[in-house]
XYZ file of N, CA and C in Angstrom:
408
model
N -30.030 23.261 -1.357
C -28.818 23.061 -0.733
C -28.014 22.745 -1.968
N -26.605 23.548 -1.903
C -25.655 23.201 -3.007
C -24.870 22.005 -2.766
N -23.817 21.646 -3.791
C -22.724 20.680 -3.607
C -21.851 22.126 -3.255
N -20.738 21.656 -2.575
C -19.735 22.236 -1.804
C -19.012 22.344 -2.436
N -18.477 21.834 -4.066
C -17.331 21.275 -4.963
C -18.101 22.644 -5.809
N -19.421 21.879 -6.535
C -20.272 22.088 -7.784
C -21.240 22.832 -7.584
N -20.584 24.813 -6.769
C -21.577 25.332 -6.519
C -22.627 25.747 -7.462
N -23.359 25.163 -8.308
C -23.782 25.299 -9.415
C -25.221 24.413 -9.235
N -24.862 23.263 -8.774
C -25.053 22.139 -8.978
C -26.061 21.749 -7.557
N -27.072 20.996 -7.595
C -28.480 20.753 -5.714
C -27.644 19.399 -5.574
N -27.844 19.508 -4.272
C -26.771 18.084 -3.340
C -27.619 17.585 -3.301
N -27.211 16.642 -3.097
C -28.468 14.843 -3.032
C -27.739 14.235 -2.390
N -26.843 14.100 -1.168
C -26.546 13.633 -0.276
C -25.735 14.495 0.566
N -25.804 13.872 2.260
C -24.334 14.690 2.620
C -23.665 13.553 3.805
N -21.944 14.380 2.937
C -20.602 13.987 3.502
C -20.792 12.976 4.877
N -20.918 11.549 5.453
C -21.277 10.917 6.895
C -19.661 11.442 6.740
N -18.785 11.724 6.526
C -17.054 12.022 7.452
C -17.645 13.748 8.135
N -17.638 15.230 7.071
C -17.594 16.250 7.303
C -18.724 16.983 7.144
N -19.834 16.124 7.132
C -21.367 16.734 7.055
C -21.392 17.591 5.565
N -20.609 17.691 4.420
C -20.922 19.052 3.898
C -21.563 18.622 2.498
N -22.731 19.297 2.235
C -23.916 18.781 0.863
C -22.837 18.386 -0.571
N -23.309 16.841 -0.874
C -22.563 16.764 -2.231
C -23.688 16.641 -3.460
N -23.061 16.713 -4.492
C -24.274 16.436 -5.894
C -23.791 15.094 -6.444
N -25.102 14.726 -7.286
C -24.885 13.025 -7.802
C -23.413 12.552 -8.448
N -22.883 14.069 -9.227
C -21.575 13.187 -9.355
C -20.262 13.027 -8.059
N -20.274 13.636 -7.380
C -19.662 14.088 -6.428
C -19.924 12.465 -5.557
N -21.341 12.321 -4.986
C -21.650 11.029 -4.025
C -20.989 10.161 -5.173
N -21.017 9.959 -6.298
C -20.714 8.424 -7.606
C -19.106 9.083 -7.469
N -18.461 9.585 -7.416
C -17.380 9.609 -7.522
C -17.544 8.041 -6.030
N -17.369 7.988 -4.742
C -17.412 7.234 -3.988
C -18.474 6.134 -3.506
N -18.641 5.952 -5.157
C -20.254 4.580 -4.890
C -21.094 4.900 -4.042
N -20.803 6.055 -4.159
C -22.147 6.260 -3.249
C -22.893 5.959 -1.882
N -21.549 6.026 -0.960
C -20.968 5.483 -0.242
C -21.490 6.251 0.740
N -21.542 7.686 0.684
C -22.071 8.473 1.577
C -20.525 9.581 1.769
N -19.665 9.775 1.344
C -18.456 9.803 1.696
C -17.871 10.539 0.447
N -17.512 12.369 0.606
C -16.710 13.357 -0.169
C -15.852 12.919 -0.742
N -15.512 13.500 -1.763
C -14.204 13.598 -2.435
C -13.032 13.813 -1.766
N -13.361 15.237 -0.694
C -11.812 15.286 -0.108
C -12.115 13.977 1.450
N -12.961 13.683 2.034
C -12.228 12.601 2.395
C -12.284 11.617 2.408
N -12.478 11.173 0.788
C -12.661 10.129 0.400
C -10.413 10.491 0.365
N -10.463 11.183 -0.326
C -9.269 11.790 -0.914
C -7.843 11.998 0.880
N -8.358 12.094 1.757
C -8.262 11.934 3.411
C -7.779 10.378 3.333
N -8.394 9.433 2.919
C -8.932 8.371 3.057
C -7.327 7.352 2.602
N -7.900 7.788 1.182
C -6.658 7.491 0.165
C -5.369 7.304 0.261
N -4.739 8.931 1.108
C -3.607 8.758 1.587
C -3.388 8.303 2.832
N -4.259 7.831 3.566
C -4.245 6.898 4.539
C -3.753 5.640 4.792
N -4.329 5.544 3.472
C -4.288 3.697 3.355
C -3.021 3.634 2.458
N -2.651 4.712 1.454
C -1.197 4.674 1.221
C -0.430 4.504 2.029
N -0.151 5.657 2.953
C 0.510 5.612 4.378
C 0.760 4.356 4.618
N -0.130 3.478 5.132
C 0.022 2.584 5.869
C 0.378 1.080 4.578
N 0.701 1.499 3.910
C 1.190 0.606 2.514
C 2.342 0.587 2.812
N 2.495 1.776 2.701
C 3.667 2.412 2.634
C 4.942 1.786 3.754
N 3.750 1.626 4.818
C 5.108 1.476 6.047
C 4.832 0.084 5.867
N 3.683 -0.821 5.692
C 3.977 -2.398 4.876
C 5.178 -2.821 4.067
N 5.026 -2.195 3.578
C 5.779 -2.335 2.220
C 8.132 -1.853 3.585
N 8.153 -0.942 3.906
C 8.921 -0.729 4.654
C 9.433 -2.220 5.729
N 8.590 -2.581 5.912
C 8.578 -3.533 7.278
C 8.607 -4.991 6.232
N 7.884 -4.876 5.208
C 8.262 -5.914 3.774
C 10.107 -6.027 3.679
N 10.560 -4.760 2.951
C 11.471 -4.643 2.855
C 12.721 -5.009 3.628
N 12.556 -4.595 5.341
C 13.463 -4.849 5.952
C 13.188 -6.236 6.549
N 12.050 -7.127 6.129
C 12.448 -8.362 6.374
C 13.112 -9.081 5.425
N 12.877 -8.951 4.526
C 14.079 -9.224 2.804
C 15.434 -9.573 3.598
N 15.222 -8.196 3.436
C 17.346 -8.022 4.016
C 17.824 -8.646 5.169
N 16.882 -8.588 5.890
C 17.052 -9.424 7.658
C 17.115 -11.384 6.634
N 16.176 -10.982 6.254
C 16.639 -13.044 6.058
C 17.086 -12.954 4.680
N 17.872 -12.306 4.333
C 19.022 -12.371 3.431
C 20.537 -12.428 3.941
N 20.609 -11.828 4.950
C 21.363 -11.563 5.382
C 21.372 -13.402 6.485
N 20.776 -13.458 6.996
C 20.752 -14.614 7.218
C 20.864 -15.818 7.323
N 20.376 -16.384 5.617
C 20.673 -17.118 4.473
C 21.965 -17.338 3.654
N 22.310 -15.885 3.737
C 24.033 -16.307 3.387
C 24.900 -16.188 4.630
N 24.562 -16.455 5.858
C 25.439 -16.432 6.869
C 25.301 -18.085 7.149
N 24.403 -18.374 7.291
C 23.799 -19.689 6.810
C 25.218 -20.877 6.087
N 24.279 -20.254 4.811
C 25.324 -20.373 3.422
C 26.855 -20.594 3.980
N 26.939 -19.743 3.805
C 28.616 -19.887 4.470
C 29.441 -20.251 5.850
N 28.253 -20.950 6.689
C 28.908 -21.407 7.760
C 28.909 -22.843 7.083
N 28.227 -23.269 6.404
C 27.682 -24.625 5.914
C 28.877 -24.985 4.724
N 29.298 -24.174 3.971
C 30.277 -24.439 3.062
C 31.846 -24.113 4.065
N 31.723 -23.519 4.637
C 33.178 -23.705 6.220
C 32.941 -24.928 6.627
N 32.173 -25.060 7.132
C 31.891 -26.325 7.840
C 31.791 -27.803 7.206
N 31.259 -27.385 6.167
C 31.073 -29.046 4.897
C 32.108 -30.109 5.216
N 32.911 -29.674 4.968
C 34.404 -30.501 4.843
C 34.612 -30.991 6.139
N 34.236 -30.476 7.393
C 34.256 -30.846 8.996
C 32.900 -32.012 9.475
N 32.314 -31.322 9.246
C 30.533 -31.812 9.902
C 29.988 -31.999 8.697
N 29.062 -33.243 8.628
C 28.385 -33.221 7.296
C 26.876 -32.850 7.574
N 26.621 -33.163 8.869
C 25.503 -33.442 9.368
C 24.635 -32.163 9.878
N 25.684 -31.124 10.703
C 25.122 -30.159 10.490
C 25.382 -29.318 9.297
N 26.163 -29.370 8.611
C 26.625 -28.748 7.038
C 25.301 -28.867 6.740
N 24.413 -29.816 6.638
C 23.084 -30.395 5.972
C 21.678 -29.414 6.792
N 22.015 -28.878 8.014
C 21.250 -28.455 8.777
C 21.367 -27.173 8.699
N 22.558 -26.742 8.513
C 22.789 -25.317 7.578
C 22.088 -25.481 6.373
N 22.529 -25.968 5.285
C 21.662 -25.916 4.054
C 20.293 -25.740 4.045
N 19.286 -26.626 5.213
C 18.048 -26.570 5.356
C 17.679 -24.847 5.866
N 18.596 -24.799 6.471
C 17.649 -23.714 6.750
C 18.792 -22.282 5.988
N 19.161 -22.251 5.483
C 19.440 -21.870 4.047
C 18.191 -22.026 3.246
N 17.962 -22.914 2.673
C 16.695 -22.801 1.678
C 15.128 -22.821 2.335
N 15.046 -22.480 3.721
C 14.435 -21.942 4.617
C 13.926 -20.481 4.232
N 15.039 -19.826 4.556
C 15.063 -18.398 4.122
C 15.300 -17.802 2.783
N 15.450 -18.604 2.019
C 15.576 -18.714 0.906
C 14.207 -18.520 -0.193
N 13.316 -19.347 0.660
C 11.364 -19.406 0.095
C 11.183 -18.771 0.796
N 11.363 -18.316 2.155
C 10.981 -17.364 3.617
C 11.028 -15.791 2.151
N 12.114 -15.300 2.010
C 12.484 -14.658 1.259
C 11.378 -14.376 -0.070
N 11.527 -15.604 -1.035
C 10.284 -15.743 -2.084
C 9.201 -15.309 -2.021
N 8.834 -15.915 -0.405
C 7.413 -15.263 -0.303
C 7.279 -13.778 -0.181
N 7.999 -13.447 0.661
C 8.234 -11.787 0.401
C 8.060 -10.352 -0.483
N 8.944 -11.523 -1.701
C 9.319 -10.619 -2.389
C 7.506 -10.609 -3.324
N 7.167 -11.591 -3.463
C 5.507 -12.372 -3.766
C 4.651 -11.093 -3.516
N 4.607 -11.003 -2.021
C 3.491 -10.604 -1.217
C 3.635 -9.141 -1.867
N 4.638 -8.481 -2.435
C 4.973 -7.321 -2.001
C 4.075 -6.342 -3.831
N 3.830 -7.741 -4.816
C 3.642 -7.445 -5.816
C 2.165 -6.192 -5.427
N 0.920 -7.005 -5.366
C -0.208 -6.530 -5.044
C 0.076 -5.261 -3.515
N 0.680 -5.390 -3.806
C 1.106 -4.085 -2.501
C 0.784 -2.597 -3.217
N 1.990 -2.724 -4.067
C 2.691 -2.075 -4.943
C 2.029 -1.708 -5.963
N 0.965 -2.828 -5.749
C -0.110 -2.568 -7.421
C -1.132 -1.582 -6.540
N -2.010 -1.840 -5.541
C -2.295 -0.540 -5.131
C -2.315 0.533 -4.415
N -0.890 0.453 -3.802
C -0.241 2.094 -4.038
C -0.159 2.828 -5.217
N -0.212 2.225 -5.954
C 0.384 2.349 -7.721
C -1.404 3.360 -7.691
N -2.028 2.517 -7.574
C -4.027 3.095 -7.288
C -4.242 4.098 -6.583
N -3.862 4.410 -5.704
C -4.250 5.313 -4.524
C -3.025 6.299 -5.215
N -2.310 6.178 -5.338
C -1.468 7.582 -5.828
C -2.336 8.221 -6.820
N -2.588 7.082 -8.163
C -3.073 7.761 -9.222
C -4.467 8.704 -8.409
N -5.291 7.784 -7.744
C -6.405 8.825 -7.363
C -6.293 9.840 -6.774
N -5.262 9.776 -5.972
C -4.727 10.795 -4.895
C -4.673 11.859 -6.043
N -3.802 11.706 -7.260
C -3.366 12.562 -7.678
C -4.815 13.536 -8.560
N -5.549 12.366 -9.046
C -6.721 12.869 -9.581
C -7.447 13.493 -9.065
N -7.759 13.506 -7.338
C -8.896 13.923 -6.835
C -8.023 15.200 -6.757
N -6.817 15.247 -6.065
C -6.512 16.902 -6.106
C -5.954 17.402 -6.602
N -5.809 16.911 -7.734
C -5.593 18.437 -9.310
C -7.350 18.369 -9.544
N -8.080 18.077 -9.386
C -9.491 18.079 -9.149
C -10.198 19.122 -8.730
N -9.741 19.186 -6.990
C -10.441 19.880 -5.604
C -9.579 21.012 -6.102
N -8.178 21.147 -6.342
C -7.613 22.773 -7.088
C -8.323 23.332 -8.098
N -9.047 22.712 -9.137
C -9.870 23.231 -10.226
C -10.071 24.793 -9.398
N -10.456 25.223 -10.438
C -11.596 25.749 -10.292
C -12.827 25.701 -10.687
N -13.354 24.714 -11.426
C -14.222 24.113 -11.724
C -14.675 23.092 -10.551
N -13.302 22.703 -10.587
C -13.417 21.632 -9.663
C -13.891 20.528 -10.178
N -13.936 20.047 -11.233
C -14.881 18.721 -11.974
C -14.002 17.422 -12.209
N -14.399 16.131 -11.278
C -14.182 15.362 -10.651
C -14.369 14.336 -11.801
């Protein structure tokens, strides 16, 4: 049986997902876990889409937290002259939202790094699978 990508190379395994035959090069691309490059490409695209959704939710949380922090700060400044106890409570709330914003921003970095990796791999696999030789 020949590899479905490298037509002149003998297959050493079969993809667990689609059943296509793979040579040692195709199999080694996915660390010999039994998934062909085309199925791996699909997995990468799905994971990247999930991470895009997570980044969008993160961005939405940052925006909401920023709005609440600014509103609390404005109210605290407005009330600060009259009622200091409430003013301090509002400032503590503002600080809590500021900390939440910082945490959300820090959480974005590893997600962005993973998205960059996946995008590079997707581009690499797409190009390799489109070539006539389909070398990975």
